[in-house]
Coordinates of C-alpha atoms in Angstrom, one line a residue:
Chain A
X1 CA -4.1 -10.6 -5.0
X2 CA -2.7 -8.1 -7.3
X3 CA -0.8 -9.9 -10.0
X4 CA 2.1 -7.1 -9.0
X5 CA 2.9 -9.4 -6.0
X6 CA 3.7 -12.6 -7.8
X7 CA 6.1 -11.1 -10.9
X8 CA 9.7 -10.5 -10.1
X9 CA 11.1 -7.5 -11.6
X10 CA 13.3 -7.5 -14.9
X11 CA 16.1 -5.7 -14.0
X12 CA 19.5 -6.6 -13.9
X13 CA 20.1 -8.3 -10.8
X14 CA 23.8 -9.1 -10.6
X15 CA 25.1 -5.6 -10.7
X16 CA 22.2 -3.0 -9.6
X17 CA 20.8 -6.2 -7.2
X18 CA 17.9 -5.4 -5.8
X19 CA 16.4 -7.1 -2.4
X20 CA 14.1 -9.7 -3.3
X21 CA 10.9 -9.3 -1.9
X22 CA 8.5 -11.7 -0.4
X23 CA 6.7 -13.2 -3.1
X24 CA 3.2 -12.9 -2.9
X25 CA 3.4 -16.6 -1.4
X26 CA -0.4 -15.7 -0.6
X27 CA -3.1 -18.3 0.5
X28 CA -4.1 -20.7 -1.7
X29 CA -2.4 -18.2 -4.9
X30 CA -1.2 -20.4 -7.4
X31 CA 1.4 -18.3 -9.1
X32 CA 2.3 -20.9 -12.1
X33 CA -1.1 -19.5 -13.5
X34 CA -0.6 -16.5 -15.7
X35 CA -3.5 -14.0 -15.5
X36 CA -3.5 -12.7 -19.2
X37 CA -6.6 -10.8 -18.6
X38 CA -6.5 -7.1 -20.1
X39 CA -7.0 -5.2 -17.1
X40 CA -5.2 -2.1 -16.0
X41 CA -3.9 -3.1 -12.7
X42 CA -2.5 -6.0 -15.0
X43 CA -1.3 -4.3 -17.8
X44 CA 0.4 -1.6 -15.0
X45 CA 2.0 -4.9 -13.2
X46 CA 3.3 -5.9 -16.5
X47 CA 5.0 -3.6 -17.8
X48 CA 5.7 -1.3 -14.5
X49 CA 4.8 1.7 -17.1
X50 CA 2.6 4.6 -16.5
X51 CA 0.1 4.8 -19.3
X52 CA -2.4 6.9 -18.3
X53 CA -2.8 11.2 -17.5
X54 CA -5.7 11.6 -15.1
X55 CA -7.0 9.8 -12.5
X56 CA -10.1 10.6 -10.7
X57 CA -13.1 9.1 -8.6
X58 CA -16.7 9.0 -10.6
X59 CA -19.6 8.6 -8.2
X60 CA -22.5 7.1 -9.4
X61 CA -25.4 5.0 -7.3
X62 CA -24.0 5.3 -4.2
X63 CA -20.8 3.6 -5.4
X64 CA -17.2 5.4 -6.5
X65 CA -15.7 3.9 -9.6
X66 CA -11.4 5.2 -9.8
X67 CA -10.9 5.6 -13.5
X68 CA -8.2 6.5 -15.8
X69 CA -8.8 9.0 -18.2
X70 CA -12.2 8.3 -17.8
X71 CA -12.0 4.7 -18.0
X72 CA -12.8 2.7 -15.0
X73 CA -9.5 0.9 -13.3
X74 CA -10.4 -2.8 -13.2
X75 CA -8.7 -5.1 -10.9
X76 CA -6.9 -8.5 -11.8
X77 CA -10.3 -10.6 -12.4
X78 CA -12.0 -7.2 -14.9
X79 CA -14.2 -5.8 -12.1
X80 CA -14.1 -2.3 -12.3
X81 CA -12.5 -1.2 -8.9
X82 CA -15.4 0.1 -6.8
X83 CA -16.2 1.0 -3.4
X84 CA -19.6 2.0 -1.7
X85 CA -19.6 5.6 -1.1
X86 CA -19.5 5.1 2.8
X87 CA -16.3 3.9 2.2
X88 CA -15.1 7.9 1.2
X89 CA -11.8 7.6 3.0
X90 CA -10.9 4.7 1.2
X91 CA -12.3 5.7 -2.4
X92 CA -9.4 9.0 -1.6
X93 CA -6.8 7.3 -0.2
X94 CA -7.2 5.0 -3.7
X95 CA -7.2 7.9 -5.9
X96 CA -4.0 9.4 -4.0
X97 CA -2.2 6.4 -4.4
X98 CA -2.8 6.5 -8.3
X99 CA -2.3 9.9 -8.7
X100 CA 1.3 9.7 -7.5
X101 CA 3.0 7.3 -9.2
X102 CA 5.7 7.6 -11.7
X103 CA 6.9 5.5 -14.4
X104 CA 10.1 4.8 -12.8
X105 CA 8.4 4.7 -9.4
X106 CA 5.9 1.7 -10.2
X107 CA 7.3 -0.8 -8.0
X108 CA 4.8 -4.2 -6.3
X109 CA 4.9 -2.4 -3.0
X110 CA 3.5 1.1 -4.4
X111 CA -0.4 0.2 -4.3
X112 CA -0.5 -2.0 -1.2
X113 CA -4.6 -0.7 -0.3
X114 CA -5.6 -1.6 -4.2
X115 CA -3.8 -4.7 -4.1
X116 CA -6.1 -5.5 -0.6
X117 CA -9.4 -3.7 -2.2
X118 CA -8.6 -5.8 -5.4
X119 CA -8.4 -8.5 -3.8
X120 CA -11.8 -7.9 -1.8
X121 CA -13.5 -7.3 -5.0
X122 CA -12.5 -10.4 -6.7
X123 CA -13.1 -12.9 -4.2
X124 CA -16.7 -11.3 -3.1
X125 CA -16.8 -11.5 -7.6
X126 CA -15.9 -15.3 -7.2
X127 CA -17.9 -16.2 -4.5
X128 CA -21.0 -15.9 -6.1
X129 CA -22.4 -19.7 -6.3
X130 CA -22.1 -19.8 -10.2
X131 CA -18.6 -18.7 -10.1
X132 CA -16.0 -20.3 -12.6
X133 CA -14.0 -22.9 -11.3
X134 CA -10.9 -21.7 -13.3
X135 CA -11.3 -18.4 -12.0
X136 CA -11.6 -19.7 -8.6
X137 CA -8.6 -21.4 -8.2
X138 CA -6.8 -18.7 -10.1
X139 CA -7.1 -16.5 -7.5
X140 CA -7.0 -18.9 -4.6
X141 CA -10.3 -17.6 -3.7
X142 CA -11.7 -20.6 -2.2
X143 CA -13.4 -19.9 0.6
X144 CA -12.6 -22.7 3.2
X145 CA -9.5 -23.4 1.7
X146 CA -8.8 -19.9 3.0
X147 CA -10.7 -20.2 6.4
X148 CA -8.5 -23.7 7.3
X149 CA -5.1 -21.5 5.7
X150 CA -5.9 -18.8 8.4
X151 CA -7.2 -21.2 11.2
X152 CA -3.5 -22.6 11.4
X153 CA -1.7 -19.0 12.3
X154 CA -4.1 -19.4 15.4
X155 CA -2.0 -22.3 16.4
X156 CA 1.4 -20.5 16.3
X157 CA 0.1 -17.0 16.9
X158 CA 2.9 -14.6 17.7
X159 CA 0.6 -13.6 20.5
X160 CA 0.5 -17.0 22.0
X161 CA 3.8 -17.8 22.0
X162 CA 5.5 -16.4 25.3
X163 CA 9.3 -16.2 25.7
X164 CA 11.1 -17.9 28.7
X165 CA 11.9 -15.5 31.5
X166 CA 15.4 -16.0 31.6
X167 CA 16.1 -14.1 28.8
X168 CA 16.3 -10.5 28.5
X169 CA 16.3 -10.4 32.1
X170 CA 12.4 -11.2 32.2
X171 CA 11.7 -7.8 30.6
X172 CA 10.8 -9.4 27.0
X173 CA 8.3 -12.0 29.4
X174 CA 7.2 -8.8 31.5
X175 CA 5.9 -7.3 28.3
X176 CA 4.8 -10.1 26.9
X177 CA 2.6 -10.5 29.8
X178 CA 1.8 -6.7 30.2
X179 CA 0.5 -6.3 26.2
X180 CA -0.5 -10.1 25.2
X181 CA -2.1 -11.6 28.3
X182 CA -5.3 -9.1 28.5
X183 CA -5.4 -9.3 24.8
X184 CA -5.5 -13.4 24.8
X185 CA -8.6 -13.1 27.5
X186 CA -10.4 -10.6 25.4
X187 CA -9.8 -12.9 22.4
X188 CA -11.1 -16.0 24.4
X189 CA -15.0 -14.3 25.3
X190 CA -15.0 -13.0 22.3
X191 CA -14.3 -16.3 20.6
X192 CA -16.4 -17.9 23.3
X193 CA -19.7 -16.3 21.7
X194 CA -19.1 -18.4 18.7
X195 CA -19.3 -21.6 20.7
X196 CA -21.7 -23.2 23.2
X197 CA -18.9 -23.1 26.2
X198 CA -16.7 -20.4 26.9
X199 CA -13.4 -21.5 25.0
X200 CA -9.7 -21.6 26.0
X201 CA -6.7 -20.4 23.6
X202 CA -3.4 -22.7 24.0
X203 CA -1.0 -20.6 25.1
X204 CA 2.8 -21.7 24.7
X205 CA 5.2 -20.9 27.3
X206 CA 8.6 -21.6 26.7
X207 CA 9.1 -22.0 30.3
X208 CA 7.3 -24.6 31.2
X209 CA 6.7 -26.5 27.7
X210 CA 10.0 -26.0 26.4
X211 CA 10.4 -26.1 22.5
X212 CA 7.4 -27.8 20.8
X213 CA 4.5 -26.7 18.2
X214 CA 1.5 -25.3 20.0
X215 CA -2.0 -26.5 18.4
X216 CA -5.4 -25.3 19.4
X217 CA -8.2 -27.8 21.1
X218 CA -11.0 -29.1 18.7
X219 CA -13.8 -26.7 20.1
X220 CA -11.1 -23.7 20.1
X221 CA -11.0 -24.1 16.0
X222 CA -14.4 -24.8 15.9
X223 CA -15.2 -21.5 17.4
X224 CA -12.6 -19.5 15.0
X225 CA -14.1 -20.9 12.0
X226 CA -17.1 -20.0 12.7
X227 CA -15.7 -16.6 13.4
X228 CA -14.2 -16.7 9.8
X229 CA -17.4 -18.5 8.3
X230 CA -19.2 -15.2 10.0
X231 CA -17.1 -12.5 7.8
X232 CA -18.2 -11.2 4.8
X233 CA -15.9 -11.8 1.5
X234 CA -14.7 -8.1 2.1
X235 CA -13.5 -8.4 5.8
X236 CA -12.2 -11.9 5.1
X237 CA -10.3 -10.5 2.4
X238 CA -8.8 -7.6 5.1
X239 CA -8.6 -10.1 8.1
X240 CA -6.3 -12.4 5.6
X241 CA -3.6 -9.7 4.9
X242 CA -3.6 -8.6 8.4
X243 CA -3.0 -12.2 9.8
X244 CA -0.1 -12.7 7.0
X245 CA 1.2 -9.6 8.0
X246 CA 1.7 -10.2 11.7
X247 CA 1.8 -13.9 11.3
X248 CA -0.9 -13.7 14.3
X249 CA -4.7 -14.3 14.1
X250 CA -5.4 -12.7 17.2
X251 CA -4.6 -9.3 15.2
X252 CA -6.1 -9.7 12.7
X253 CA -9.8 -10.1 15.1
X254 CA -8.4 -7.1 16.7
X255 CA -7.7 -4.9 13.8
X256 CA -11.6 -5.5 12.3
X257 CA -13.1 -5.8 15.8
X258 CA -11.7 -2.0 16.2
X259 CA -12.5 -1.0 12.2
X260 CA -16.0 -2.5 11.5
X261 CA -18.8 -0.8 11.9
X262 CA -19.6 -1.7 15.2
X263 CA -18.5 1.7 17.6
X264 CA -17.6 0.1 20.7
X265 CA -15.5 -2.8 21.0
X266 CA -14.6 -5.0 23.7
X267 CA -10.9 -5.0 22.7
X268 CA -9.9 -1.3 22.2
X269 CA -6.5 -1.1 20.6
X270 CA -4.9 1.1 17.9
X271 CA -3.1 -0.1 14.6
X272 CA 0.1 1.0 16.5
X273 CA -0.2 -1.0 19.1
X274 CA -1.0 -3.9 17.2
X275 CA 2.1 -3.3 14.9
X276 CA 4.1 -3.5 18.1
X277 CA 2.2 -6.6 19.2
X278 CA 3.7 -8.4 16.6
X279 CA 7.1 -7.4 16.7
X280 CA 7.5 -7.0 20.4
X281 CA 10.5 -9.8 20.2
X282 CA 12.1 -7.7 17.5
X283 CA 11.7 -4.6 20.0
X284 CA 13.7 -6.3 22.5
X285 CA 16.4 -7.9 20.1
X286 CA 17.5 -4.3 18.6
X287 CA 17.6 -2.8 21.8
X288 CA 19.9 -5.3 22.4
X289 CA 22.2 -6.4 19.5
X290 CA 21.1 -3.1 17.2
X291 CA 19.5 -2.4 14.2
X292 CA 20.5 -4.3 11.0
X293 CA 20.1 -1.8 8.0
X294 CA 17.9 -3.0 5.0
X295 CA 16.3 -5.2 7.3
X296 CA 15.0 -3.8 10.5
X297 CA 14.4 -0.5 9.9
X298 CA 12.6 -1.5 6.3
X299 CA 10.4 -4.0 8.5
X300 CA 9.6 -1.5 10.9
X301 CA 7.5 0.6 8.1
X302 CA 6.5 -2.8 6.2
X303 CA 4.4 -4.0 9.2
X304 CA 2.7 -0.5 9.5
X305 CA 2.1 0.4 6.1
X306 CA 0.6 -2.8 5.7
X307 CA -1.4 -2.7 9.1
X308 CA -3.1 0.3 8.1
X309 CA -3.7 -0.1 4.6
X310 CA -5.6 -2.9 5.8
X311 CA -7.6 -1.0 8.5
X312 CA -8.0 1.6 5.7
X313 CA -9.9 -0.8 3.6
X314 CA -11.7 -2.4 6.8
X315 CA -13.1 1.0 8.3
X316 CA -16.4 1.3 8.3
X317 CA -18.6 4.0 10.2
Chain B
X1 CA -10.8 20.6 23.4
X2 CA -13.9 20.3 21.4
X3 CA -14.6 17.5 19.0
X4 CA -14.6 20.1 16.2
X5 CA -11.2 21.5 17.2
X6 CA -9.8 17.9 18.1
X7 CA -11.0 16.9 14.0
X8 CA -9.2 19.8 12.9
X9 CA -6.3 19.3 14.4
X10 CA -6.3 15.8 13.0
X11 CA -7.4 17.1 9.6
X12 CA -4.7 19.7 9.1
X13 CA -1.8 16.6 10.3
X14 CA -3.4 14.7 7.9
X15 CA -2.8 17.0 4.8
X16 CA 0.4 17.9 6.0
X17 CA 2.0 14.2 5.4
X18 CA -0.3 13.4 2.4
X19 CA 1.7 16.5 0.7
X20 CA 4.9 15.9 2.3
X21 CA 4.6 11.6 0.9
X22 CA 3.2 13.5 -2.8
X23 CA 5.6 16.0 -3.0
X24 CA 8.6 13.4 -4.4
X25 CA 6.2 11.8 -6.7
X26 CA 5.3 15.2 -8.1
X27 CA 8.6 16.1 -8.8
X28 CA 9.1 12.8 -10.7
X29 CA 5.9 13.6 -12.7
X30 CA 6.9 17.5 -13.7
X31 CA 10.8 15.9 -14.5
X32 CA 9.0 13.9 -16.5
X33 CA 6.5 15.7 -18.1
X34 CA 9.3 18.5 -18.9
X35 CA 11.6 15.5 -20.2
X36 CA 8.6 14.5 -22.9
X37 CA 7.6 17.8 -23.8
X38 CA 11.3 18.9 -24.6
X39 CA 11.8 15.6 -26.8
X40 CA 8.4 16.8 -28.7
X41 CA 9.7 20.5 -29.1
X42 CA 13.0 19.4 -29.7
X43 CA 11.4 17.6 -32.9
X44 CA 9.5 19.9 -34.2
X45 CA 12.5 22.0 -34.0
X46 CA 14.2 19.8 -35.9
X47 CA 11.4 19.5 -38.5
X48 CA 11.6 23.3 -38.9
X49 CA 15.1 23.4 -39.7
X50 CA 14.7 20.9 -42.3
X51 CA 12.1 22.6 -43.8
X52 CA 14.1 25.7 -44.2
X53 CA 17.1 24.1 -45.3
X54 CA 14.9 22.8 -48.0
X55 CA 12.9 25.9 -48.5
X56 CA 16.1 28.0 -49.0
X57 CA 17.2 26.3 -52.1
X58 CA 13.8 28.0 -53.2
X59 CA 14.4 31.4 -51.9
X60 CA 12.1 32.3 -49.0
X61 CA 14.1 31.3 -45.8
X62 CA 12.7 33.8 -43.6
X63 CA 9.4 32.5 -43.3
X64 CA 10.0 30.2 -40.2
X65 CA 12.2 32.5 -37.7
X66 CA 10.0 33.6 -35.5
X67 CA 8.3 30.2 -35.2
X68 CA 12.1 28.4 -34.6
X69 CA 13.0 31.6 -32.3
X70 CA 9.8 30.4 -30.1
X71 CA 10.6 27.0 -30.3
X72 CA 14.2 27.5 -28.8
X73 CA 12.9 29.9 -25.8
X74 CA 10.0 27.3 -25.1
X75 CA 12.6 24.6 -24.6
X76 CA 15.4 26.9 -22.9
X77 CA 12.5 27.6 -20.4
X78 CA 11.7 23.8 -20.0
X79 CA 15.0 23.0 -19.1
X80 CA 15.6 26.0 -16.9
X81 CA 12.1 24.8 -14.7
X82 CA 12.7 23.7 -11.6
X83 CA 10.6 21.2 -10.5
X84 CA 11.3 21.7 -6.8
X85 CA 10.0 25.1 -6.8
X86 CA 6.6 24.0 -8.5
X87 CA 3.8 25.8 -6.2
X88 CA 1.2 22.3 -7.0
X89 CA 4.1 20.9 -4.3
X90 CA 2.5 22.9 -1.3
X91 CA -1.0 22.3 -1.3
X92 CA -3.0 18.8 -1.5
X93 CA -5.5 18.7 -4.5
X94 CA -8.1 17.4 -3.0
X95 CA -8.6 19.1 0.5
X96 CA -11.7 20.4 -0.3
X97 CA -13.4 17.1 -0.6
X98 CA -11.4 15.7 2.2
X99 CA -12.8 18.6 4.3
X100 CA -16.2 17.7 3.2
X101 CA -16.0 14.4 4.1
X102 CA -14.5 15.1 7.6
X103 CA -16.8 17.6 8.6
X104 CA -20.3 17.1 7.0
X105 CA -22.1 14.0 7.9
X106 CA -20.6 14.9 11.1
X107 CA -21.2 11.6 14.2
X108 CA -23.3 12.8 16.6
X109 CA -21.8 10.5 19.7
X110 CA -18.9 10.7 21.3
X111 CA -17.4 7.5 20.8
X112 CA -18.4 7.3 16.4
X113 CA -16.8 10.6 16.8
X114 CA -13.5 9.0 18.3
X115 CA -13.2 6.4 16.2
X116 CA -13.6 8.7 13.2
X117 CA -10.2 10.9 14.4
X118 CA -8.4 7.4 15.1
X119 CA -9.1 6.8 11.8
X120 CA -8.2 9.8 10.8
X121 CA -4.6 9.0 12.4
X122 CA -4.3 5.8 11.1
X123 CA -4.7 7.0 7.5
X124 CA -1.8 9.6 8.5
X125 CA -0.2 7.1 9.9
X126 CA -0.2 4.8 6.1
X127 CA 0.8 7.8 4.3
X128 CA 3.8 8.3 6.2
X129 CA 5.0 4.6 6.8
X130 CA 4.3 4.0 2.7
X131 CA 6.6 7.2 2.0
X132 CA 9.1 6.0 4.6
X133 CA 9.2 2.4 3.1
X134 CA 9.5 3.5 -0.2
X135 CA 12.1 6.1 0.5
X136 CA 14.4 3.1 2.5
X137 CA 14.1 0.8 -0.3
X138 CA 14.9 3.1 -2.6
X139 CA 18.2 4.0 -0.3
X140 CA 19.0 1.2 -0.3
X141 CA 18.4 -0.7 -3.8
X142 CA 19.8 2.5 -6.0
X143 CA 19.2 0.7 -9.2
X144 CA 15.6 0.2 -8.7
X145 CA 14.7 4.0 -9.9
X146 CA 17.3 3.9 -13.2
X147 CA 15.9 4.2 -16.2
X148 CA 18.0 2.3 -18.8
X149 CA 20.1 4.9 -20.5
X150 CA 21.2 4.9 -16.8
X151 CA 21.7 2.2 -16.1
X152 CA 24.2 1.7 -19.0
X153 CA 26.2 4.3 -18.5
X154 CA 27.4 2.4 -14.9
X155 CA 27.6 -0.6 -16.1
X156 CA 30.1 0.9 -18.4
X157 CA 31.9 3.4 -15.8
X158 CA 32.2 0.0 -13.7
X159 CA 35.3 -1.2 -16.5
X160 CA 36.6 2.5 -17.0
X161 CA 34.4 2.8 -20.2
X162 CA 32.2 5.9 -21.1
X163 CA 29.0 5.6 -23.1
X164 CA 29.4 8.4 -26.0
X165 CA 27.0 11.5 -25.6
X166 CA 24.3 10.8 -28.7

């Protein structure tokens, strides 16, 4: 992941404090490692300066190469940060993001889809068999380390875990039902073509089983790895920042099942929806008990941007 | 409504945020720019001066006025710009290839044809949430945008001290 994510900012905390932001706590990431690499996504995460005038987008063999003043942006690992030139939207939305930033302005949440498209790069770089070791576990790009990281949000899904009825006078449950059941089923065939028998997701009630972890059966996980065995080291690399985004595997098969390059879809949803999938609970509570500033209404946008950065970098045609 | 028409419609929402989330990082880059290029001038100005000081021990002071006279209006008109009013903050640079890549290669089907607009929407929909996000945390961490010089100058106000103007 972009090396922006792991570095707290040297400013001075105790008087102009500044919220501290989730640390890239990302799968597998060992953070203790210091990537010394001379790169430019590095050297901007370092020193938060802007260092270059132009930016623009060089195609050449059906690929787009960003550069800086003519020099090709690399990410974290020194791959030069390209994208097939199906990917158009992508290669623009890139170049807008580095075209607009600022000195001041260079902050680890200003490039959230070259962070993602960084990442994507690296670990396909890293999963080619003869891949260093070192560079491997610098990266935490270890591919079923990953898959068995991501296997365990399918255990405590946000989608799976229903609220009791009393509360909210059953109109939390009532949505719940409304937005999660249909999506469970449709997660369950499609799951189901990865496996001999159809399989069944656990679903925890907290009506009838109370408070108490909720774990997946054996042929359940089976199917999902497969699933994640099935991805390519790009949508992996998508499908991991949408499940740590909405703490929920379920989205994150919904949001590439919608974006790949597949047209029709068995599961039909838009990145709004999704967004509101995962913080339906959080719907109901500020309704309720209102909106805590810095928190709820900085969430709200956190969830979204990162939701469609991700399906930015996913979309195929 | 016709594909066509529904694209455009999508299209011209999608400029309209993409220069509504560029237009505050534009204004940061022109402030900025202005603030180098005055610092540059502002040398060479001072360079000049020097030079004529010198040169008038020698007897041909003259020489540089109209150069230093330049000089001065160059940075008077720096400092008088207003970034705000800059036209580049109404128009998105790269429409025309966004254009071109929205309406050539153009889906034949209906439903390649919907899931391009939803796209469409969805990238709107990043531009505006990253702006947003940015703009809260910006709200409400004011420190985070200081530069230094800044930065100092409340730290002192905080004990009733004033940093001297340099």
């Amino acid at each position: 992941m972009f090396r922006l994510t792991l570095r707290p900012l040297k400013q001075n905390r105790a008087i102009w404090g500044t919220r501290r932001y989730a640390k890239g706590s990302a799968l597998g990431i060992d953070a203790s490692v210091e990537n010394n690499l001379q790169t430019e996504t590095n050297r901007v995460s370092k020193t938060l300066q802007k260092f270059w005038k132009v930016v623009s987008a060089r195609e050449s063999g059906g690929n787009v190469t960003l550069t800086l003043d003519n020099k090709p942006i690399r990410t974290p690992l020194g791959n030069s940060l390209t994208v097939p030139k199906d990917r158009q939207f992508l290669a623009l939305v890139l170049q807008n993001e580095w075209s607009n930033l600022t000195t001041l302005s260079i902050k680890p949440h200003t490039l959230p889809v070259t962070s993602i498209v960084s990442r994507c790069i690296d670990l396909e770089y890293v999963s080619t068999p003869n891949a260093d070791g070192e560079l491997v576990a610098k990266i935490g790009g270890d591919r079923k380390q990953i898959a068995q990281t991501l296997l365990r949000y399918l255990d405590t899904d946000t989608l799976l875990c229903l609220s009791p009825k009393a509360e909210y006078e059953g109109a939390l449950r009532a949505a719940q039902d409304k937005l999660y059941l249909p999506v469970i089923k449709s997660a369950e065939t499609f799951l189901s073509k990865f496996a001999e028998e159809p399989v069944a997701i656990q679903v925890l009630d907290a009506d009838i089983h109370g408070m108490r972890g909720n774990s997946q059966l054996e042929p359940t996980r089976a199917a999902a790895l497969k699933y994640i065995d099935s991805l390519s080291m790009w949508d992996l690399a998508v499908f991991e920042k949408t499940v740590l985004t909405t703490k929920s595997f379920i989205c994150g098969l919904l949001l590439l099942q919608n974006k790949c390059q597949v047209p029709k879809t068995e599961m039909p949803i838009t990145m709004e929806q999704i967004a509101q999938c995962a913080t339906l609970e959080i719907i109901y509570q500020t309704e309720r008990w209102g909106e805590v500033e810095d928190t709820h209404d900085v969430d709200h946008r956190d969830i979204r941007r990162n939701v469609n950065a991700a399906c930015i970098v996913a979309y195929q045609e | 409504m016709s594909s066509n028409q529904q694209l455009l419609v999508v299209y011209k929402q999608l400029i309209r945020s993409l220069v509504k989330s560029n237009k505050r990082s534009k204004i940061a880059q022109i402030t900025e720019d202005n603030k180098k290029q005055v610092a540059l001038l502002t040398y060479r100005k001072f360079n000049l001066l020097r030079q004529q000081a010198s040169d008038q021990a020698s007897s041909n002071s003259s020489k540089h006025n109209g150069h230093l006279s330049e000089l001065t209006n160059e940075i008077e008109r720096l400092k008088a710009n207003d970034p705000a009013r800059s036209k580049a903050l109404h128009y998105y640079e790269n429409s025309s290839s966004l254009r071109e890549m929205i309406f050539q290669n153009f889906p034949g089907d209906a439903g390649s044809v919907n899931k391009r607009l939803q796209h469409l929407k969805d990238i709107s929909g990043f531009v505006k949430n990253q702006m947003e996000y940015e703009e809260l945390v910006e709200r409400y961490n004011p420190g985070l945008k200081m530069d230094q010089e800044e930065k100092v100058k409340r730290t002192a106000a905080r004990v009733g001290l004033q940093v001297p103007d340099l």
